[in-house]
C-alpha positions as a Python dict, from the first residue, in 0.01 Angstrom:
ca = {
    (1, 'M'): (0, 0, 0),
    (2, 'A'): (302, -97, 203),
    (3, 'Q'): (531, -142, -100),
    (4, 'R'): (590, 136, -350),
    (5, 'G'): (824, 221, -634),
    (6, 'M'): (926, 557, -774),
    (7, 'A'): (1124, 642, -1087),
    (8, 'V'): (1318, 959, -1003),
    (9, 'G'): (1551, 1007, -1291),
    (10, 'Y'): (1610, 898, -1654),
    (11, 'Q'): (1907, 894, -1891),
    (12, 'I'): (1903, 815, -2261),
    (13, 'Q'): (2164, 544, -2341),
    (14, 'S'): (2114, 456, -2713),
    (15, 'S'): (1872, 414, -3001),
    (16, 'N'): (1856, 159, -3274),
    (17, 'G'): (1593, 338, -3487),
    (18, 'T'): (1298, 152, -3361),
    (19, 'H'): (1371, 163, -2986),
    (20, 'I'): (1511, 422, -2745),
    (21, 'F'): (1697, 262, -2451),
    (22, 'I'): (1698, 451, -2123),
    (23, 'D'): (1828, 399, -1775),
    (24, 'A'): (1565, 474, -1510),
    (25, 'E'): (1687, 551, -1153),
    (26, 'C'): (1431, 389, -920),
    (27, 'I'): (1368, 351, -548),
    (28, 'F'): (1166, 69, -399),
    (29, 'I'): (1024, 112, -54),
    (30, 'D'): (840, -101, 201),
    (31, 'S'): (683, 113, 464),
    (32, 'V'): (614, -173, 707),
    (33, 'T'): (956, -333, 717),
    (34, 'T'): (1124, 7, 634),
    (35, 'L'): (1338, -170, 372),
    (36, 'Y'): (1429, 39, 67),
    (37, 'E'): (1660, -9, -227),
    (38, 'M'): (1771, 201, -517),
    (39, 'R'): (1832, 54, -861),
    (40, 'M'): (1912, 160, -1214),
    (41, 'I'): (1705, -37, -1467),
    (42, 'N'): (1732, -34, -1850),
    (43, 'V'): (1418, -3, -2044),
    (44, 'G'): (1352, -21, -2415),
    (45, 'L'): (1084, 228, -2538),
    (46, 'L'): (922, 198, -2885),
    (47, 'A'): (1023, 520, -3058),
    (48, 'A'): (706, 539, -3272),
    (49, 'D'): (465, 494, -2973),
    (50, 'P'): (532, 745, -2697),
    (51, 'A'): (197, 663, -2546),
    (52, 'S'): (337, 319, -2452),
    (53, 'W'): (650, 447, -2264),
    (54, 'K'): (489, 490, -1925),
    (55, 'T'): (350, 131, -1926),
    (56, 'A'): (686, 0, -2038),
    (57, 'I'): (871, 172, -1748),
    (58, 'V'): (610, 64, -1500),
    (59, 'N'): (625, -300, -1611),
    (60, 'A'): (1009, -295, -1600),
    (61, 'M'): (995, -147, -1247),
    (62, 'I'): (753, -414, -1128),
    (63, 'A'): (979, -686, -1264),
    (64, 'A'): (1290, -527, -1105),
    (65, 'G'): (1107, -480, -775),
    (66, 'I'): (1014, -849, -759),
    (67, 'E'): (1381, -937, -823),
    (68, 'A'): (1484, -693, -544),
    (69, 'G'): (1241, -844, -293),
    (70, 'F'): (933, -627, -333),
    (71, 'P'): (676, -869, -479),
    (72, 'D'): (367, -667, -405),
    (73, 'L'): (423, -383, -651),
    (74, 'N'): (160, -305, -915),
    (75, 'S'): (67, -28, -1151),
    (76, 'S'): (-116, 162, -882),
    (77, 'T'): (175, 171, -644),
    (78, 'I'): (436, 277, -906),
    (79, 'H'): (491, 651, -944),
    (80, 'L'): (703, 822, -1221),
    (81, 'F'): (864, 1161, -1208),
    (82, 'D'): (823, 1341, -1538),
    (83, 'Y'): (1111, 1335, -1781),
    (84, 'E'): (1305, 1666, -1783),
    (85, 'V'): (1605, 1755, -2006),
    (86, 'G'): (1911, 1809, -1790),
    (87, 'D'): (2234, 2019, -1832),
    (88, 'R'): (2377, 1769, -2070),
    (89, 'G'): (2065, 1770, -2276),
    (90, 'D'): (1988, 1395, -2242),
    (91, 'E'): (1926, 1326, -1882),
    (92, 'Y'): (1770, 1432, -1560),
    (93, 'V'): (1857, 1263, -1232),
    (94, 'A'): (1728, 1367, -888),
    (95, 'Q'): (1937, 1316, -576),
    (96, 'L'): (1739, 1150, -294),
    (97, 'A'): (1855, 1372, 8),
    (98, 'A'): (1652, 1212, 291),
    (99, 'V'): (1371, 952, 325),
    (100, 'W'): (1159, 813, 606),
    (101, 'T'): (976, 492, 521),
    (102, 'K'): (795, 373, 830),
    (103, 'D'): (415, 358, 866),
    (104, 'I'): (289, 549, 1166),
    (105, 'T'): (-63, 652, 1270),
    (106, 'K'): (-108, 998, 1423),
    (107, 'T'): (-417, 952, 1637),
    (108, 'N'): (-600, 1282, 1716),
    (109, 'I'): (-326, 1463, 1549),
    (110, 'G'): (-416, 1809, 1669),
    (111, 'S'): (-401, 2155, 1504),
    (112, 'V'): (-38, 2230, 1599),
    (113, 'F'): (267, 2065, 1433),
    (114, 'V'): (380, 1747, 1609),
    (115, 'N'): (656, 1509, 1537),
    (116, 'V'): (553, 1232, 1300),
    (117, 'Y'): (807, 979, 1437),
    (118, 'I'): (860, 906, 1802),
    (119, 'G'): (1234, 849, 1808),
    (120, 'A'): (1483, 1102, 1951),
    (121, 'N'): (1442, 1450, 1804),
    (122, 'G'): (1167, 1330, 1572),
    (123, 'E'): (1413, 1098, 1397),
    (124, 'L'): (1568, 1397, 1220),
    (125, 'Q'): (1810, 1358, 925),
    (126, 'G'): (2075, 1598, 817),
    (127, 'V'): (2028, 1738, 459),
    (128, 'D'): (2308, 1929, 286),
    (129, 'F'): (2152, 2185, 62),
    (130, 'K'): (2481, 2339, -50),
    (131, 'G'): (2501, 2362, -434),
    (132, 'Y'): (2137, 2270, -486),
    (133, 'K'): (1877, 2513, -631),
    (134, 'E'): (1549, 2313, -615),
    (135, 'Y'): (1382, 2054, -394),
    (136, 'R'): (1095, 1812, -448),
    (137, 'F'): (905, 1694, -139),
    (138, 'V'): (692, 1381, -164),
    (139, 'V'): (469, 1238, 107),
    (140, 'C'): (271, 914, 92),
    (141, 'V'): (-21, 916, 339),
    (142, 'N'): (-349, 740, 405),
    (143, 'K'): (-572, 1032, 487),
    (144, 'V'): (-806, 942, 769),
    (145, 'G'): (-1026, 1238, 858),
    (146, 'T'): (-1191, 1542, 697),
    (147, 'G'): (-958, 1833, 781),
    (148, 'T'): (-687, 1988, 568),
    (149, 'Q'): (-386, 1793, 684),
    (150, 'T'): (-34, 1943, 648),
    (151, 'A'): (282, 1740, 628),
    (152, 'A'): (620, 1916, 667),
    (153, 'L'): (987, 1886, 699),
    (154, 'V'): (1095, 2118, 972),
    (155, 'D'): (1435, 2260, 1074),
    (156, 'N'): (1512, 2112, 1416),
    (157, 'A'): (1692, 2428, 1516),
    (158, 'N'): (1429, 2676, 1399),
    (159, 'S'): (1067, 2569, 1353),
    (160, 'A'): (1007, 2872, 1134),
    (161, 'N'): (1209, 2710, 862),
    (162, 'L'): (1004, 2443, 694),
    (163, 'I'): (878, 2303, 363),
    (164, 'S'): (514, 2172, 365),
    (165, 'L'): (236, 2012, 171),
    (166, 'D'): (-135, 2048, 239),
    (167, 'D'): (-381, 1771, 179),
    (168, 'A'): (-733, 1905, 135),
    (169, 'G'): (-868, 1606, -63),
    (170, 'A'): (-1105, 1329, 37),
    (171, 'A'): (-1008, 1044, 264),
    (172, 'G'): (-785, 770, 117),
    (173, 'E'): (-438, 685, -3),
    (174, 'H'): (-263, 987, -148),
    (175, 'M'): (83, 1073, -284),
    (176, 'L'): (146, 1444, -229),
    (177, 'D'): (413, 1599, -448),
    (178, 'S'): (543, 1954, -433),
    (179, 'G'): (702, 1940, -774),
    (180, 'W'): (1026, 2108, -829),
    (181, 'T'): (1040, 2426, -621),
    (182, 'V'): (1314, 2678, -558),
    (183, 'C'): (1490, 2607, -233),
    (184, 'P'): (1402, 2851, 48),
    (185, 'A'): (1656, 3112, 150),
    (186, 'W'): (1741, 2936, 477),
    (187, 'A'): (1832, 2609, 295),
    (188, 'T'): (2198, 2686, 220),
    (189, 'N'): (2406, 2439, 427),
    (190, 'T'): (2342, 2129, 625),
    (191, 'I'): (2000, 2148, 806),
    (192, 'N'): (1864, 1883, 1040),
    (193, 'L'): (1505, 1822, 920),
    (194, 'K'): (1238, 1609, 1087),
    (195, 'P'): (881, 1512, 966),
    (196, 'M'): (594, 1698, 1136),
    (197, 'A'): (225, 1713, 1067),
    (198, 'K'): (-96, 1876, 1183),
    (199, 'S'): (-467, 1910, 1072),
    (200, 'T'): (-743, 2165, 1078),
    (201, 'I'): (-952, 1894, 1246),
    (202, 'T'): (-789, 1791, 1570),
    (203, 'T'): (-934, 1442, 1574),
    (204, 'D'): (-809, 1332, 1235),
    (205, 'D'): (-588, 1016, 1231),
    (206, 'P'): (-365, 1017, 924),
    (207, 'V'): (-134, 728, 853),
    (208, 'Y'): (200, 854, 724),
    (209, 'R'): (381, 600, 509),
    (210, 'Q'): (673, 799, 358),
    (211, 'F'): (845, 1130, 352),
    (212, 'A'): (1109, 1182, 80),
    (213, 'L'): (1309, 1481, -22),
    (214, 'Y'): (1493, 1515, -353),
    (215, 'L'): (1735, 1789, -451),
    (216, 'R'): (1880, 1915, -783),
}
């Protein structure tokens, strides 16, 4: 599951009566090479058959991913954010505020938060929350172990400031998604965030593949 694709925003462009044409904002990620690319792709959706829309978008993303150098995408590695009506009534586009895309195994992770990445300061990234009201936190992980594993983005200056996701499910490949959530009170300006993780079972060995933060 090194290569993945996500559609994070949609905008209606036109309609000819039988088809609705949309632009889908997509991100393609390879967690081994750490390559990622964002693209806007145009997709025609059959107006009379809404049940076919997801498949149409997935197939268009797979084709675009191959063109962009991500040949290993398939329907199980494509994830779609739900369509939501935006301020203009015809669109919703999320802003990708920060992303970490490297695979890393946290052997015997422990029950206290530790940095996921080994670079300086946990390979933190600055995120400007100013003007945004909601966040969406997405983590891709291969859960190895039986504990409840927690992944978080933590303020480098104050570890009490964090956003997190718990994974209490069975072992295996998971995509954790917070859904759209009101930004915490501390998230008002630029905050240096770093990925951290822990588990209720200290000997768990999760493999983290991606941390992504979206704002709107």
